[in-house]
Amino acid sequence: MSESTKTQCPYCGVGCGLEVSAVAAGKSNDGNSWKVRGDRTHPSSHGMVCVKGATIAESINKDRLLYPMWRSSLEDAFTRISWDEALNRLVDRIQTVVQTQGADALCMYGSGQFVTEDYYLAQKLFKGCLGTNNFDANSRLCMSSAVAAYVQSFGADGPPCCYDDLELTDCAFLIGTNTAECHPIVFNRLRKHHKAFPTVKLIVVDPRTTPTAEVADLHLAIQPGTDIDLLNGIAHLLLQWGVLDRHFIEQHTTGFADYAGLVQTYSPDVVAHRCQISQADVELAARYWSEANSVLSMWSMGINQSSEGTAKARTLINLHLLTGQIGKPGAGPFSLTGQPNAMGGREAGGLSHLLPGYRSVANPQHRAEVEQAWQLPPGQISAQPGRTVSEMITGLETDAVGLLWVAATNPVVSLPDLERTKAALRRSPFTVYQEAYHPTETTAYAHLLLPATQWSEKPAR
Ligand code: SF4
């Protein structure tokens, strides 16, 4: 290893740049062999790191899964086996399931912790080689509302913003996100810009008074579940004041008349009553939006993890389309991602309805393009969208799944309805778990453990 190696924090979607260097023998105060600091040249973080990134070296050697382990029943203890034996057991099981239940009884549940190349290979193995689209990932849980909203509004799931927009915006509209605590480096950048330019407005919509809300110019502590009321209420005022980008609407949108008719019913008094905030605050939010040259909205799980998450995100996107606040510096609807590579995974076909390059398994032309790229015979890729992770759980419950392969995620902590998840996993006839650590909550439900390299051990390319 050279004196220091540039790399990236693997924890969250900010992707902070790190520099890692070896600590000379006998010089470590805390027992770590590696020292980590922020990379000042990195475009997303400018040298900053949060406490998770700063202490990441502590995770390198702790509780690592070092060897393949096997047990035929969850009641048994694991025994160490060789890699050859592990791979033979896995291949035997895949062949048995294909012969007895068919390829659609094979499932893989991957992770936003995968690097893009891992994602690409894993989904190619299932969709291209094994003949089932049952490859899903945990971005299904955190980001799917944002994904669906972007696809429904724009036809593609690619956030039309970037971190440079943080220092270029006149008005940051944060809704359903405690950015100061969940994406601290993003928030530090935004806050520096906010402090440096008093004309820049920060609006925070959150029922709770979070550290993010505490420094806002306007905190709208709405009743939980009234986000759409507020957003349509702002649209109502902007329309009333004539603050709309007619050229953008005509050139780039459809259905404007219906939208304008709908928001007529969201008058400020109605919205203030539903949201349990003052009418003056609804008007001030609309005023800030109307006076800004560029508006950057940001959201995370407060919007996404909601039964109406897609509708909420679309309503926010509609505000940008109404005012042309998109496709220019400092503006746009920006979903903040929790995992490091949920977006990269979706670009690489890392969900059960997707193929690489924003393609869809349901689209015959897309399937043909990917079959050609992978040199597969026509028709090799199934036209049937694969099981989502929830449907994998249902498949275990109904004995329709003969092999579940989990990698780089801990579903016994993170899936919804954990008791149901655990009961389904107990029924699983064969669960492979590819993971860097042991024990975890999910190793307790696995038959075959495959030790994985993690962030710091990937070979340099
Ligand atoms: S903000 Fe995210 S990417 Fe940056 S150091 Fe913290 S956890 Fe890592």
Tab-separated table of C-alpha atoms and ligand atoms in Angstrom:
chain	number	residue	atom	x	y	z
A	1	MET	CA	0.000	0.000	0.000
A	2	SER	CA	1.268	3.448	-0.830
A	3	GLU	CA	1.461	6.103	1.878
A	4	SER	CA	-2.217	6.791	1.513
A	5	THR	CA	-4.892	5.308	-0.694
A	6	LYS	CA	-7.883	7.254	-1.919
A	7	THR	CA	-11.181	5.496	-1.531
A	8	GLN	CA	-14.791	6.194	-0.694
A	9	CYS	CA	-16.873	5.735	2.425
A	10	PRO	CA	-19.185	2.753	1.830
A	11	TYR	CA	-21.868	3.707	4.335
A	12	CYS	CA	-24.280	6.183	2.772
A	13	GLY	CA	-25.292	7.805	-0.475
A	14	VAL	CA	-23.161	10.910	0.058
A	15	GLY	CA	-20.126	8.865	-0.953
A	16	CYS	CA	-17.532	10.880	0.954
A	17	GLY	CA	-13.968	10.606	-0.276
A	18	LEU	CA	-11.504	9.052	2.169
A	19	GLU	CA	-7.749	8.721	2.363
A	20	VAL	CA	-6.575	5.603	4.191
A	21	SER	CA	-3.024	5.153	5.402
A	22	ALA	CA	-1.267	2.500	7.426
A	23	VAL	CA	-0.323	3.255	11.020
A	24	ALA	CA	3.296	2.370	11.703
A	25	ALA	CA	3.815	-0.640	13.986
A	26	GLY	CA	3.655	0.349	17.658
A	27	LYS	CA	2.240	3.819	16.873
A	28	SER	CA	-1.448	3.080	17.174
A	29	ASN	CA	-3.224	4.491	20.231
A	30	ASP	CA	-6.465	2.622	19.610
A	31	GLY	CA	-5.246	-0.695	18.211
A	32	ASN	CA	-6.210	0.146	14.615
A	33	SER	CA	-3.736	-0.525	11.844
A	34	TRP	CA	-5.318	2.052	9.547
A	35	LYS	CA	-5.927	5.747	9.771
A	36	VAL	CA	-8.753	7.392	7.851
A	37	ARG	CA	-9.230	11.031	6.954
A	38	GLY	CA	-11.367	12.977	4.509
A	39	ASP	CA	-10.141	13.501	0.961
A	40	ARG	CA	-10.069	17.237	0.329
A	41	THR	CA	-10.111	16.776	-3.411
A	42	HIS	CA	-13.271	14.678	-3.418
A	43	PRO	CA	-16.204	16.329	-5.246
A	44	SER	CA	-19.029	15.229	-2.938
A	45	SER	CA	-17.479	15.821	0.473
A	46	HIS	CA	-14.647	18.378	0.044
A	47	GLY	CA	-12.596	16.658	2.760
A	48	MET	CA	-15.410	16.326	5.300
A	49	VAL	CA	-16.475	13.026	6.899
A	50	CYS	CA	-19.037	12.235	9.560
A	51	VAL	CA	-18.330	10.068	12.595
A	52	LYS	CA	-19.262	6.878	10.740
A	53	GLY	CA	-16.738	7.493	7.995
A	54	ALA	CA	-14.091	8.715	10.426
A	55	THR	CA	-14.287	5.533	12.517
A	56	ILE	CA	-14.692	3.069	9.680
A	57	ALA	CA	-11.268	1.462	10.194
A	58	GLU	CA	-12.657	-0.060	13.406
A	59	SER	CA	-14.977	-2.251	11.342
A	60	ILE	CA	-12.295	-3.875	9.215
A	61	ASN	CA	-11.235	-6.662	11.526
A	62	LYS	CA	-14.192	-6.967	13.852
A	63	ASP	CA	-16.441	-10.087	13.864
A	64	ARG	CA	-15.407	-11.105	10.370
A	65	LEU	CA	-16.732	-14.197	8.664
A	66	LEU	CA	-13.521	-15.812	7.473
A	67	TYR	CA	-14.484	-19.216	6.039
A	68	PRO	CA	-17.444	-20.820	4.272
A	69	MET	CA	-19.695	-22.480	6.852
A	70	TRP	CA	-22.406	-25.062	6.396
A	71	ARG	CA	-25.265	-26.716	8.241
A	72	SER	CA	-28.094	-28.770	6.805
A	73	SER	CA	-30.622	-27.583	9.389
A	74	LEU	CA	-31.070	-24.354	11.350
A	75	GLU	CA	-31.028	-26.430	14.542
A	76	ASP	CA	-27.456	-27.582	13.837
A	77	ALA	CA	-24.237	-25.712	14.540
A	78	PHE	CA	-22.220	-24.425	11.573
A	79	THR	CA	-19.148	-26.367	10.500
A	80	ARG	CA	-16.313	-24.907	8.470
A	81	ILE	CA	-16.069	-26.211	4.897
A	82	SER	CA	-13.782	-25.520	1.954
A	83	TRP	CA	-14.660	-23.106	-0.854
A	84	ASP	CA	-14.870	-26.064	-3.273
A	85	GLU	CA	-17.377	-27.801	-1.045
A	86	ALA	CA	-19.364	-24.610	-0.552
A	87	LEU	CA	-19.591	-23.894	-4.261
A	88	ASN	CA	-20.474	-27.531	-5.044
A	89	ARG	CA	-23.289	-27.449	-2.497
A	90	LEU	CA	-24.609	-24.220	-3.983
A	91	VAL	CA	-24.439	-25.450	-7.581
A	92	ASP	CA	-26.045	-28.796	-6.629
A	93	ARG	CA	-28.900	-26.991	-4.961
A	94	ILE	CA	-29.433	-24.659	-7.923
A	95	GLN	CA	-29.574	-27.646	-10.289
A	96	THR	CA	-31.950	-29.554	-8.036
A	97	VAL	CA	-34.304	-26.582	-7.732
A	98	VAL	CA	-34.277	-25.925	-11.488
A	99	GLN	CA	-35.074	-29.593	-12.169
A	100	THR	CA	-37.765	-29.998	-9.512
A	101	GLN	CA	-39.384	-26.555	-9.207
A	102	GLY	CA	-38.096	-24.559	-12.173
A	103	ALA	CA	-35.840	-21.510	-12.327
A	104	ASP	CA	-38.485	-19.239	-10.830
A	105	ALA	CA	-37.950	-20.980	-7.501
A	106	LEU	CA	-34.458	-19.397	-7.312
A	107	CYS	CA	-34.214	-15.967	-5.656
A	108	MET	CA	-31.471	-13.528	-4.806
A	109	TYR	CA	-31.822	-10.568	-2.491
A	110	GLY	CA	-28.896	-8.170	-2.927
A	111	SER	CA	-28.004	-4.791	-1.619
A	112	GLY	CA	-27.287	-1.130	-2.143
A	113	GLN	CA	-23.949	-1.964	-0.512
A	114	PHE	CA	-22.904	-3.769	-3.704
A	115	VAL	CA	-20.554	-1.909	-6.000
A	116	THR	CA	-21.997	-1.466	-9.475
A	117	GLU	CA	-19.951	-4.318	-10.932
A	118	ASP	CA	-21.226	-6.733	-8.235
A	119	TYR	CA	-24.773	-5.688	-8.994
A	120	TYR	CA	-24.271	-6.150	-12.701
A	121	LEU	CA	-22.804	-9.634	-12.373
A	122	ALA	CA	-25.340	-10.873	-9.834
A	123	GLN	CA	-28.385	-9.796	-11.829
A	124	LYS	CA	-26.768	-11.116	-15.024
A	125	LEU	CA	-26.275	-14.517	-13.370
A	126	PHE	CA	-29.971	-14.702	-12.497
A	127	LYS	CA	-31.586	-12.950	-15.480
A	128	GLY	CA	-29.180	-13.975	-18.217
A	129	CYS	CA	-27.854	-17.344	-17.093
A	130	LEU	CA	-30.383	-18.956	-14.751
A	131	GLY	CA	-33.429	-17.629	-16.619
A	132	THR	CA	-35.352	-15.931	-13.825
A	133	ASN	CA	-35.724	-12.239	-13.003
A	134	ASN	CA	-35.874	-13.007	-9.281
A	135	PHE	CA	-33.061	-10.630	-8.387
A	136	ASP	CA	-34.142	-7.859	-6.058
A	137	ALA	CA	-32.257	-5.577	-3.686
A	138	ASN	CA	-32.823	-3.614	-0.540
A	139	SER	CA	-33.220	-0.375	-2.480
A	140	ARG	CA	-36.710	-1.832	-3.058
A	141	LEU	CA	-37.422	-0.854	0.540
A	142	CYS	CA	-35.828	2.542	0.972
A	143	MET	CA	-36.048	4.241	-2.392
A	144	SER	CA	-38.879	2.658	-4.307
A	145	SER	CA	-41.243	5.629	-3.878
A	146	ALA	CA	-38.647	7.984	-5.332
A	147	VAL	CA	-37.893	5.506	-8.112
A	148	ALA	CA	-41.560	5.141	-9.045
A	149	ALA	CA	-42.153	8.891	-8.882
A	150	TYR	CA	-39.190	9.703	-11.112
A	151	VAL	CA	-40.223	7.017	-13.602
A	152	GLN	CA	-43.848	8.171	-13.652
A	153	SER	CA	-42.911	11.854	-14.006
A	154	PHE	CA	-39.845	11.646	-16.253
A	155	GLY	CA	-39.875	8.156	-17.751
A	156	ALA	CA	-36.524	7.330	-16.127
A	157	ASP	CA	-35.181	6.919	-12.645
A	158	GLY	CA	-32.252	9.299	-12.562
A	159	PRO	CA	-32.327	12.217	-10.109
A	160	PRO	CA	-31.971	15.373	-12.220
A	161	CYS	CA	-29.661	17.069	-9.704
A	162	CYS	CA	-26.158	16.767	-8.294
A	163	TYR	CA	-24.296	17.836	-5.169
A	164	ASP	CA	-22.894	20.934	-6.900
A	165	ASP	CA	-26.476	22.242	-6.837
A	166	LEU	CA	-26.162	22.619	-3.052
A	167	GLU	CA	-24.036	25.748	-3.460
A	168	LEU	CA	-25.995	27.074	-6.416
A	169	THR	CA	-29.492	27.185	-5.024
A	170	ASP	CA	-31.433	30.205	-3.753
A	171	CYS	CA	-34.002	28.164	-1.907
A	172	ALA	CA	-33.612	24.702	-0.374
A	173	PHE	CA	-36.922	22.974	0.331
A	174	LEU	CA	-36.330	19.996	2.635
A	175	ILE	CA	-39.312	17.740	3.223
A	176	GLY	CA	-39.400	14.484	5.156
A	177	THR	CA	-35.683	14.513	5.777
A	178	ASN	CA	-33.569	15.201	8.834
A	179	THR	CA	-30.556	15.900	6.668
A	180	ALA	CA	-28.440	17.354	9.467
A	181	GLU	CA	-28.340	13.947	11.143
A	182	CYS	CA	-28.885	11.511	8.261
A	183	HIS	CA	-26.784	13.120	5.521
A	184	PRO	CA	-24.554	15.383	7.617
A	185	ILE	CA	-22.023	16.159	4.918
A	186	VAL	CA	-24.711	17.211	2.454
A	187	PHE	CA	-26.216	19.340	5.185
A	188	ASN	CA	-22.832	20.894	6.086
A	189	ARG	CA	-22.386	21.984	2.493
A	190	LEU	CA	-25.891	23.372	2.268
A	191	ARG	CA	-25.634	25.086	5.648
A	192	LYS	CA	-22.344	26.770	4.760
A	193	HIS	CA	-23.960	28.152	1.609
A	194	HIS	CA	-27.046	29.190	3.578
A	195	LYS	CA	-24.943	31.017	6.165
A	196	ALA	CA	-22.731	32.699	3.590
A	197	PHE	CA	-25.656	34.133	1.596
A	198	PRO	CA	-28.465	35.536	3.768
A	199	THR	CA	-30.763	35.736	0.757
A	200	VAL	CA	-30.690	31.943	0.437
A	201	LYS	CA	-33.781	30.475	2.091
A	202	LEU	CA	-34.019	27.163	3.878
A	203	ILE	CA	-37.516	25.709	4.279
A	204	VAL	CA	-37.897	22.532	6.341
A	205	VAL	CA	-41.145	20.538	6.366
A	206	ASP	CA	-41.163	18.086	9.248
A	207	PRO	CA	-43.651	17.408	12.053
A	208	ARG	CA	-40.669	17.186	14.410
A	209	THR	CA	-38.293	19.949	15.456
A	210	THR	CA	-35.114	18.272	14.281
A	211	PRO	CA	-31.599	19.741	14.142
A	212	THR	CA	-32.366	20.381	10.452
A	213	ALA	CA	-35.543	22.280	11.306
A	214	GLU	CA	-33.851	24.297	14.038
A	215	VAL	CA	-31.751	26.294	11.563
A	216	ALA	CA	-34.455	26.774	8.920
A	217	ASP	CA	-35.767	30.183	7.894
A	218	LEU	CA	-39.178	28.565	7.852
A	219	HIS	CA	-40.104	25.364	9.669
A	220	LEU	CA	-43.470	23.933	8.677
A	221	ALA	CA	-44.387	21.425	11.390
A	222	ILE	CA	-47.279	19.923	9.467
A	223	GLN	CA	-49.546	17.186	10.710
A	224	PRO	CA	-48.097	13.823	9.665
A	225	GLY	CA	-49.591	12.694	6.372
A	226	THR	CA	-50.525	16.139	5.052
A	227	ASP	CA	-47.539	16.629	2.728
A	228	ILE	CA	-49.664	16.535	-0.442
A	229	ASP	CA	-52.008	19.164	0.986
A	230	LEU	CA	-49.094	21.492	1.661
A	231	LEU	CA	-47.444	20.952	-1.732
A	232	ASN	CA	-50.670	21.461	-3.646
A	233	GLY	CA	-51.418	24.474	-1.439
A	234	ILE	CA	-48.117	26.053	-2.506
A	235	ALA	CA	-48.989	25.252	-6.144
A	236	HIS	CA	-52.396	26.879	-5.656
A	237	LEU	CA	-50.768	30.142	-4.550
A	238	LEU	CA	-48.100	30.082	-7.252
A	239	LEU	CA	-50.801	29.678	-9.884
A	240	GLN	CA	-52.881	32.421	-8.297
A	241	TRP	CA	-49.863	34.742	-8.359
A	242	GLY	CA	-48.987	33.789	-11.926
A	243	VAL	CA	-45.658	32.278	-10.878
A	244	LEU	CA	-45.447	29.544	-13.466
A	245	ASP	CA	-43.118	28.805	-16.349
A	246	ARG	CA	-45.529	28.665	-19.289
A	247	HIS	CA	-42.830	27.944	-21.841
A	248	PHE	CA	-41.517	24.994	-19.822
A	249	ILE	CA	-45.033	23.665	-19.222
A	250	GLU	CA	-45.898	23.834	-22.925
A	251	GLN	CA	-42.628	22.332	-24.095
A	252	HIS	CA	-42.120	19.614	-21.527
A	253	THR	CA	-45.301	18.605	-19.721
A	254	THR	CA	-48.732	17.107	-20.322
A	255	GLY	CA	-51.929	17.321	-18.287
A	256	PHE	CA	-51.406	20.869	-17.034
A	257	ALA	CA	-55.099	21.823	-17.221
A	258	ASP	CA	-56.076	18.854	-15.024
A	259	TYR	CA	-53.335	19.723	-12.543
A	260	ALA	CA	-54.357	23.390	-12.420
A	261	GLY	CA	-57.949	22.327	-11.809
A	262	LEU	CA	-56.943	19.982	-9.029
A	263	VAL	CA	-54.857	22.490	-7.073
A	264	GLN	CA	-57.735	24.998	-7.153
A	265	THR	CA	-59.259	22.996	-4.310
A	266	TYR	CA	-56.198	23.530	-2.093
A	267	SER	CA	-56.813	27.084	-0.930
A	268	PRO	CA	-54.522	28.403	1.826
A	269	ASP	CA	-57.218	28.302	4.518
A	270	VAL	CA	-58.085	24.678	3.719
A	271	VAL	CA	-54.409	23.692	3.602
A	272	ALA	CA	-53.543	25.525	6.818
A	273	HIS	CA	-56.414	23.770	8.577
A	274	ARG	CA	-55.452	20.309	7.290
A	275	CYS	CA	-51.738	20.769	7.965
A	276	GLN	CA	-52.349	22.482	11.322
A	277	ILE	CA	-50.020	25.357	10.482
A	278	SER	CA	-50.777	29.028	9.968
A	279	GLN	CA	-52.037	30.353	6.659
A	280	ALA	CA	-49.235	32.936	6.808
A	281	ASP	CA	-46.665	30.144	6.846
A	282	VAL	CA	-48.207	28.466	3.792
A	283	GLU	CA	-48.029	31.817	2.019
A	284	LEU	CA	-44.453	32.449	3.150
A	285	ALA	CA	-43.326	29.059	1.795
A	286	ALA	CA	-44.934	29.876	-1.555
A	287	ARG	CA	-43.374	33.333	-1.436
A	288	TYR	CA	-39.872	31.928	-0.861
A	289	TRP	CA	-40.376	29.465	-3.730
A	290	SER	CA	-41.679	32.194	-6.051
A	291	GLU	CA	-38.848	34.639	-5.334
A	292	ALA	CA	-35.985	32.172	-5.851
A	293	ASN	CA	-34.145	31.907	-9.144
A	294	SER	CA	-33.399	28.299	-8.318
A	295	VAL	CA	-35.226	25.933	-5.964
A	296	LEU	CA	-33.672	22.672	-4.868
A	297	SER	CA	-35.987	20.298	-3.044
A	298	MET	CA	-34.644	17.348	-1.121
A	299	TRP	CA	-36.387	14.451	0.531
A	300	SER	CA	-35.635	11.092	2.035
A	301	MET	CA	-37.466	8.512	4.100
A	302	GLY	CA	-40.105	10.825	5.577
A	303	ILE	CA	-41.596	10.890	2.079
A	304	ASN	CA	-40.420	7.559	0.691
A	305	GLN	CA	-41.418	5.376	3.634
A	306	SER	CA	-45.060	6.249	3.421
A	307	SER	CA	-48.122	4.496	2.058
A	308	GLU	CA	-48.506	7.453	-0.320
A	309	GLY	CA	-44.767	7.926	-0.894
A	310	THR	CA	-44.902	7.867	-4.678
A	311	ALA	CA	-47.796	10.345	-4.800
A	312	LYS	CA	-45.982	12.655	-2.380
A	313	ALA	CA	-42.786	12.630	-4.409
A	314	ARG	CA	-44.751	13.200	-7.625
A	315	THR	CA	-46.587	16.137	-6.066
A	316	LEU	CA	-43.241	17.682	-5.162
A	317	ILE	CA	-41.922	17.041	-8.686
A	318	ASN	CA	-45.073	18.716	-10.063
A	319	LEU	CA	-44.135	21.915	-8.230
A	320	HIS	CA	-40.794	21.899	-10.034
A	321	LEU	CA	-42.486	21.270	-13.385
A	322	LEU	CA	-44.994	24.055	-12.737
A	323	THR	CA	-42.249	26.592	-12.100
A	324	GLY	CA	-39.564	25.257	-14.462
A	325	GLN	CA	-37.322	24.648	-11.448
A	326	ILE	CA	-35.491	21.754	-13.040
A	327	GLY	CA	-32.669	21.195	-15.479
A	328	LYS	CA	-30.727	24.266	-14.432
A	329	PRO	CA	-28.027	24.939	-11.823
A	330	GLY	CA	-29.224	24.859	-8.220
A	331	ALA	CA	-32.679	23.489	-9.036
A	332	GLY	CA	-34.603	20.244	-9.169
A	333	PRO	CA	-36.196	17.475	-7.117
A	334	PHE	CA	-33.390	15.600	-5.360
A	335	SER	CA	-34.080	12.382	-3.467
A	336	LEU	CA	-31.327	11.749	-0.905
A	337	THR	CA	-30.212	8.156	-0.852
A	338	GLY	CA	-29.453	6.228	2.310
A	339	GLN	CA	-27.241	3.560	0.837
A	340	PRO	CA	-23.990	4.076	-1.036
A	341	ASN	CA	-25.002	2.511	-4.297
A	342	ALA	CA	-28.762	2.104	-4.534
A	343	MET	CA	-28.683	4.307	-7.634
A	344	GLY	CA	-25.774	2.432	-9.238
A	345	GLY	CA	-27.649	-0.788	-8.664
A	346	ARG	CA	-30.721	0.457	-10.435
A	347	GLU	CA	-28.583	1.600	-13.364
A	348	ALA	CA	-27.101	-1.913	-13.523
A	349	GLY	CA	-30.498	-3.673	-13.544
A	350	GLY	CA	-30.454	-4.377	-9.824
A	351	LEU	CA	-34.180	-4.795	-9.225
A	352	SER	CA	-36.517	-7.574	-10.322
A	353	HIS	CA	-38.304	-5.489	-12.986
A	354	LEU	CA	-35.168	-3.893	-14.434
A	355	LEU	CA	-32.413	-4.659	-16.896
A	356	PRO	CA	-29.155	-2.684	-17.147
A	357	GLY	CA	-29.183	0.849	-18.515
A	358	TYR	CA	-32.645	1.870	-17.253
A	359	ARG	CA	-34.205	-0.955	-19.273
A	360	SER	CA	-37.241	-2.959	-18.282
A	361	VAL	CA	-37.736	-6.736	-18.382
A	362	ALA	CA	-41.309	-6.162	-19.603
A	363	ASN	CA	-40.109	-4.343	-22.730
A	364	PRO	CA	-39.363	-6.782	-25.636
A	365	GLN	CA	-36.952	-4.372	-27.311
A	366	HIS	CA	-35.017	-3.895	-24.072
A	367	ARG	CA	-34.770	-7.646	-23.548
A	368	ALA	CA	-33.544	-8.117	-27.112
A	369	GLU	CA	-30.874	-5.429	-26.658
A	370	VAL	CA	-29.559	-7.027	-23.491
A	371	GLU	CA	-29.701	-10.543	-24.961
A	372	GLN	CA	-27.627	-9.298	-27.874
A	373	ALA	CA	-25.099	-7.635	-25.552
A	374	TRP	CA	-24.810	-10.802	-23.480
A	375	GLN	CA	-24.726	-13.024	-26.595
A	376	LEU	CA	-27.746	-14.998	-25.456
A	377	PRO	CA	-30.269	-16.700	-27.719
A	378	PRO	CA	-33.457	-14.657	-28.269
A	379	GLY	CA	-36.012	-15.292	-25.546
A	380	GLN	CA	-33.468	-16.288	-22.882
A	381	ILE	CA	-34.431	-13.390	-20.612
A	382	SER	CA	-37.848	-13.944	-19.088
A	383	ALA	CA	-40.548	-11.406	-19.932
A	384	GLN	CA	-42.003	-11.915	-16.471
A	385	PRO	CA	-40.873	-9.359	-13.843
A	386	GLY	CA	-39.222	-11.248	-11.005
A	387	ARG	CA	-40.240	-11.470	-7.382
A	388	THR	CA	-39.782	-8.358	-5.272
A	389	VAL	CA	-38.283	-9.059	-1.860
A	390	SER	CA	-41.774	-9.052	-0.316
A	391	GLU	CA	-42.827	-11.623	-2.899
A	392	MET	CA	-39.747	-13.688	-2.043
A	393	ILE	CA	-41.009	-13.819	1.535
A	394	THR	CA	-44.454	-14.864	0.282
A	395	GLY	CA	-42.740	-17.483	-1.886
A	396	LEU	CA	-41.012	-18.940	1.163
A	397	GLU	CA	-44.335	-19.043	2.991
A	398	THR	CA	-45.945	-21.019	0.163
A	399	ASP	CA	-42.920	-23.268	-0.501
A	400	ALA	CA	-42.572	-21.774	-3.986
A	401	VAL	CA	-38.975	-20.727	-3.291
A	402	GLY	CA	-36.385	-23.504	-3.246
A	403	LEU	CA	-33.280	-21.390	-2.785
A	404	LEU	CA	-32.862	-17.921	-1.318
A	405	TRP	CA	-29.486	-16.231	-1.732
A	406	VAL	CA	-28.990	-13.120	0.410
A	407	ALA	CA	-25.964	-10.885	0.003
A	408	ALA	CA	-24.601	-7.801	1.791
A	409	THR	CA	-27.752	-6.955	3.676
A	410	ASN	CA	-29.276	-7.963	6.985
A	411	PRO	CA	-32.971	-8.661	6.287
A	412	VAL	CA	-33.704	-9.981	9.778
A	413	VAL	CA	-33.142	-6.402	10.958
A	414	SER	CA	-34.310	-4.390	7.983
A	415	LEU	CA	-37.320	-6.048	6.350
A	416	PRO	CA	-40.792	-4.935	7.414
A	417	ASP	CA	-42.917	-7.258	9.550
A	418	LEU	CA	-39.956	-8.998	11.125
A	419	GLU	CA	-41.844	-11.799	12.858
A	420	ARG	CA	-43.370	-12.799	9.541
A	421	THR	CA	-39.946	-12.515	7.868
A	422	LYS	CA	-38.316	-14.722	10.497
A	423	ALA	CA	-41.069	-17.334	10.222
A	424	ALA	CA	-40.656	-17.372	6.428
A	425	LEU	CA	-36.879	-17.703	6.708
A	426	ARG	CA	-37.306	-20.598	9.144
A	427	ARG	CA	-39.261	-22.409	6.385
A	428	SER	CA	-36.575	-21.786	3.765
A	429	PRO	CA	-35.173	-25.099	2.509
A	430	PHE	CA	-31.827	-23.528	1.536
A	431	THR	CA	-30.624	-20.038	2.420
A	432	VAL	CA	-27.222	-18.844	1.252
A	433	TYR	CA	-25.888	-15.813	3.023
A	434	GLN	CA	-22.971	-13.930	1.522
A	435	GLU	CA	-21.695	-11.567	4.172
A	436	ALA	CA	-18.530	-10.047	5.630
A	437	TYR	CA	-19.522	-10.523	9.272
A	438	HIS	CA	-20.606	-13.339	11.591
A	439	PRO	CA	-22.638	-13.590	13.684
A	440	THR	CA	-25.379	-11.287	12.439
A	441	GLU	CA	-29.117	-11.525	12.965
A	442	THR	CA	-29.456	-13.129	9.523
A	443	THR	CA	-26.679	-15.734	9.884
A	444	ALA	CA	-29.006	-17.356	12.432
A	445	TYR	CA	-31.356	-18.196	9.529
A	446	ALA	CA	-28.785	-19.362	6.951
A	447	HIS	CA	-27.637	-22.806	5.861
A	448	LEU	CA	-24.590	-21.784	3.855
A	449	LEU	CA	-22.413	-18.818	4.804
A	450	LEU	CA	-20.060	-17.381	2.190
A	451	PRO	CA	-17.478	-14.885	3.504
A	452	ALA	CA	-17.361	-11.688	1.478
A	453	THR	CA	-14.677	-9.108	1.058
A	454	GLN	CA	-15.806	-5.676	2.043
A	455	TRP	CA	-15.054	-2.120	1.080
A	456	SER	CA	-11.381	-1.971	1.986
A	457	GLU	CA	-10.485	-5.344	0.464
A	458	LYS	CA	-11.729	-4.837	-3.074
A	459	PRO	CA	-8.811	-4.999	-5.485
A	460	ALA	CA	-7.922	-1.662	-7.076
A	461	ARG	CA	-8.984	-1.404	-10.702
B	1	SF4	S1	-21.889	11.185	5.321
B	1	SF4	FE1	-22.185	9.056	4.601
B	1	SF4	S2	-20.560	8.708	3.092
B	1	SF4	FE2	-19.997	10.535	4.309
B	1	SF4	S3	-18.679	9.766	5.950
B	1	SF4	FE3	-20.768	9.828	6.746
B	1	SF4	S4	-21.619	7.771	6.356
B	1	SF4	FE4	-19.776	7.985	5.082
